[in-house]
Amino acid sequence: DAKTTQPPSMDCAEGRAANLPCNHSTISGNEYVYWYRQIHSQGPQYIIHGLKNNETNEMASLIITEDRKSSTLILPHATLRDTAVYYCIVGLLGGGADGLTFGKGTHLIIQP
Amino acid sequence: EAEVAQSPRYKITEKSQAVAFWCDPISGHATLYWYRQILGQGPELLVQFQDESVVDDSQLPKDRFSAERLKGVDSTLKIQPAELGDSAMYLCASSFGWWRERDTDTQYFGPGTRLTVL
């Protein structure tokens, strides 16, 4: 079972920041938080991941709370092309670890 | 930018027929995953390979599904016989795996194969 809880859907106005919340209260000390998104009928696309520090790349920022029980993905200037299902996943990759367990994600709709 | 390749992109078959899907991971990726995604749900892991060895196939319906990665590179997922409930998107993903540090490894997905069983 997925170890995360996300709202099923969210709206955001084009040009505004989209803030997607995720709860992961049972996260283990060595587990990472990964974010993927899936645009309709395409394969999931990697966005960002982090352990405990905030992370930023060209796509988004990831803010993880100090207790690591929740996180927020921030798309700073949302465009219509950001409309997708966003998955927050807790798990491990690399070092011989297991794959990722996806939940149902958040359907983010960017409004013009 | 390197990508995970999958074929075919779409497959329509009748129930009781055999179908096969092919995946070519990103070069250098030791770990390969097959996922199934039913409409409206997130991807569900079916099988995971480390090089040519299966490391997790606990969710693979072994009475009808089989997967192989003979040379530790590309992989084939087969369904025989197909059933109506197998209609779904089948996704392949790869990652560097066991020899990569955890904070730098990520999983990359292919475009998927949309299977429709009539």
XYZ file of C-alpha atoms in Angstrom:
230
model
C 0.000 0.000 0.000
C 1.053 3.566 -0.667
C 2.552 5.306 2.345
C 1.387 8.767 1.335
C -1.841 10.773 1.426
C -2.600 13.381 -1.222
C -5.733 15.388 -2.082
C -7.437 13.811 -5.109
C -7.612 17.063 -7.061
C -6.535 20.707 -7.032
C -6.989 23.767 -9.223
C -4.479 26.534 -9.817
C -4.557 29.649 -11.986
C -2.060 29.872 -14.806
C 0.997 31.914 -13.814
C 0.501 31.335 -10.103
C 2.487 29.004 -7.888
C 0.989 25.546 -7.489
C 1.547 24.036 -4.051
C 0.842 20.320 -3.826
C 0.758 18.823 -0.309
C 1.653 15.283 0.704
C 1.444 13.551 4.065
C 3.826 10.692 4.847
C 3.658 10.301 8.619
C 5.094 6.754 8.628
C 8.213 7.545 6.600
C 11.339 5.685 7.729
C 14.593 7.438 8.489
C 16.328 6.316 5.290
C 13.398 6.722 2.890
C 13.306 9.474 0.310
C 10.343 11.515 -0.915
C 9.943 11.314 -4.702
C 7.615 13.307 -6.900
C 6.506 12.204 -10.350
C 3.849 13.503 -12.665
C 1.874 11.844 -15.412
C 0.351 13.758 -18.258
C -2.617 12.022 -19.842
C -1.689 8.774 -21.625
C 2.058 9.237 -21.107
C 4.526 7.491 -18.803
C 5.265 9.087 -15.413
C 7.906 11.807 -15.481
C 10.406 12.276 -12.669
C 10.267 15.723 -11.065
C 12.372 15.847 -7.907
C 13.296 13.918 -4.778
C 14.772 14.627 -1.358
C 15.648 13.114 1.992
C 15.344 15.890 4.555
C 16.686 19.084 3.018
C 14.674 21.288 0.717
C 15.520 20.712 -2.928
C 15.135 22.806 -6.067
C 15.680 22.052 -9.728
C 14.597 23.547 -13.024
C 11.113 22.053 -12.717
C 10.104 22.513 -9.092
C 10.970 22.946 -5.436
C 10.450 20.361 -2.722
C 9.873 21.490 0.837
C 10.098 18.769 3.501
C 9.039 19.524 7.066
C 11.595 19.152 9.815
C 9.881 16.041 11.217
C 9.693 14.650 7.626
C 6.047 13.728 8.066
C 4.866 15.914 5.209
C 6.142 17.730 2.161
C 5.033 20.229 -0.469
C 5.876 20.304 -4.149
C 5.955 23.817 -5.546
C 5.620 24.637 -9.243
C 6.609 28.329 -9.156
C 4.797 29.581 -12.273
C 2.228 27.042 -13.406
C 1.373 26.752 -17.096
C -1.404 24.854 -18.852
C 1.139 22.138 -19.691
C 1.526 21.424 -15.972
C -1.980 19.916 -15.893
C -1.291 16.312 -14.853
C -1.592 13.754 -12.051
C 1.158 14.327 -9.485
C 2.369 11.403 -7.405
C 4.148 11.735 -4.070
C 6.026 8.538 -3.232
C 8.066 7.449 -0.250
C 10.694 4.825 -0.927
C 14.238 3.889 -1.782
C 16.127 3.629 -5.036
C 19.719 2.690 -5.638
C 21.914 0.587 -3.418
C 19.856 -2.506 -4.256
C 16.644 -1.131 -2.783
C 13.074 -1.819 -3.885
C 10.962 0.030 -6.441
C 8.382 2.729 -5.823
C 4.787 2.234 -4.636
C 2.416 4.665 -6.309
C -0.863 5.889 -4.819
C -3.644 7.630 -6.735
C -1.943 11.023 -6.762
C -3.350 14.546 -7.090
C -4.957 15.639 -10.331
C -3.720 19.211 -10.770
C -5.739 21.312 -13.191
C -4.251 24.611 -14.330
C -6.973 27.078 -15.217
C -6.383 29.732 -17.925
C 18.537 12.710 -23.522
C 18.411 8.915 -23.110
C 14.948 7.400 -22.863
C 13.300 4.091 -22.046
C 11.884 2.594 -25.237
C 8.750 0.457 -25.373
C 6.879 -1.257 -28.175
C 4.235 -1.523 -29.343
C 2.580 1.681 -28.127
C -0.887 0.219 -28.609
C -2.132 -3.355 -28.772
C -5.639 -4.670 -29.317
C -6.209 -8.375 -28.874
C -8.994 -10.821 -28.230
C -9.271 -12.706 -24.981
C -7.398 -16.014 -24.856
C -4.766 -14.717 -27.283
C -1.109 -14.251 -26.381
C 0.492 -10.778 -26.273
C 4.047 -9.607 -25.707
C 5.531 -6.241 -24.825
C 9.133 -5.163 -25.266
C 11.236 -2.704 -23.269
C 14.735 -1.313 -23.816
C 15.992 0.525 -20.716
C 18.398 3.438 -20.566
C 21.958 2.300 -21.241
C 23.799 1.480 -18.026
C 20.667 0.946 -15.960
C 20.930 -2.328 -14.074
C 17.402 -2.319 -12.652
C 14.327 -2.737 -14.836
C 10.701 -2.597 -13.687
C 7.397 -3.548 -15.267
C 4.291 -1.782 -13.969
C 0.605 -2.128 -14.809
C -1.666 0.901 -14.607
C -5.428 0.521 -14.640
C -7.355 3.611 -15.698
C -7.746 6.056 -12.820
C -5.168 4.395 -10.601
C -1.429 4.729 -10.035
C 1.067 2.276 -11.543
C 1.368 -1.070 -9.754
C 4.693 -2.923 -9.775
C 4.504 -6.331 -11.482
C 8.141 -7.409 -11.621
C 11.591 -6.010 -10.919
C 14.879 -7.184 -12.423
C 18.390 -6.574 -11.184
C 20.520 -7.261 -14.256
C 19.084 -10.580 -15.556
C 17.709 -11.765 -12.213
C 14.191 -11.325 -10.892
C 14.300 -9.651 -7.467
C 10.571 -9.114 -6.963
C 7.689 -10.741 -8.824
C 5.309 -11.033 -5.890
C 2.540 -9.122 -7.723
C 2.961 -10.885 -11.058
C 0.044 -13.250 -11.892
C 2.321 -16.127 -12.710
C -0.379 -18.384 -14.128
C -0.612 -16.158 -17.190
C 2.149 -13.555 -17.026
C 5.857 -14.106 -17.625
C 8.800 -11.761 -17.863
C 12.386 -12.212 -18.910
C 15.546 -10.178 -19.273
C 17.907 -12.775 -20.676
C 21.054 -10.697 -21.247
C 20.377 -8.137 -18.556
C 19.509 -5.433 -21.064
C 16.132 -5.416 -22.819
C 13.101 -7.241 -21.458
C 9.882 -8.891 -22.620
C 6.607 -9.165 -20.710
C 4.159 -11.793 -21.973
C 0.530 -12.536 -21.209
C -0.940 -15.871 -22.239
C -3.889 -16.132 -22.387
C -5.072 -12.531 -22.180
C -8.249 -11.826 -20.202
C -10.639 -8.879 -20.325
C -9.312 -7.628 -16.967
C -5.807 -7.284 -18.396
C -6.804 -4.159 -20.315
C -4.456 -1.505 -18.940
C -1.326 0.524 -19.609
C 1.871 -1.488 -19.196
C 4.811 0.674 -18.205
C 8.500 -0.131 -18.189
C 10.969 1.823 -16.058
C 14.674 1.621 -15.330
C 17.181 2.945 -12.833
C 20.907 2.595 -12.204
C 20.193 0.238 -9.311
C 22.557 -1.528 -6.995
C 25.753 0.254 -7.902
C 24.411 3.776 -7.609
C 24.243 5.835 -4.427
C 20.699 6.263 -3.141
C 20.658 10.024 -3.180
C 21.440 10.169 -6.875
C 19.363 7.350 -8.358
C 15.998 7.955 -9.996
C 13.556 5.837 -11.933
C 12.753 6.745 -15.542
C 9.635 5.529 -17.321
C 8.936 4.675 -20.910
C 5.820 5.848 -22.810
C 3.928 2.631 -22.044
C 1.914 0.103 -24.044
C -1.854 0.527 -23.994
C -3.440 -2.950 -24.100
C -7.097 -3.455 -24.946
C -8.523 -6.963 -24.623
C -11.812 -7.559 -26.449
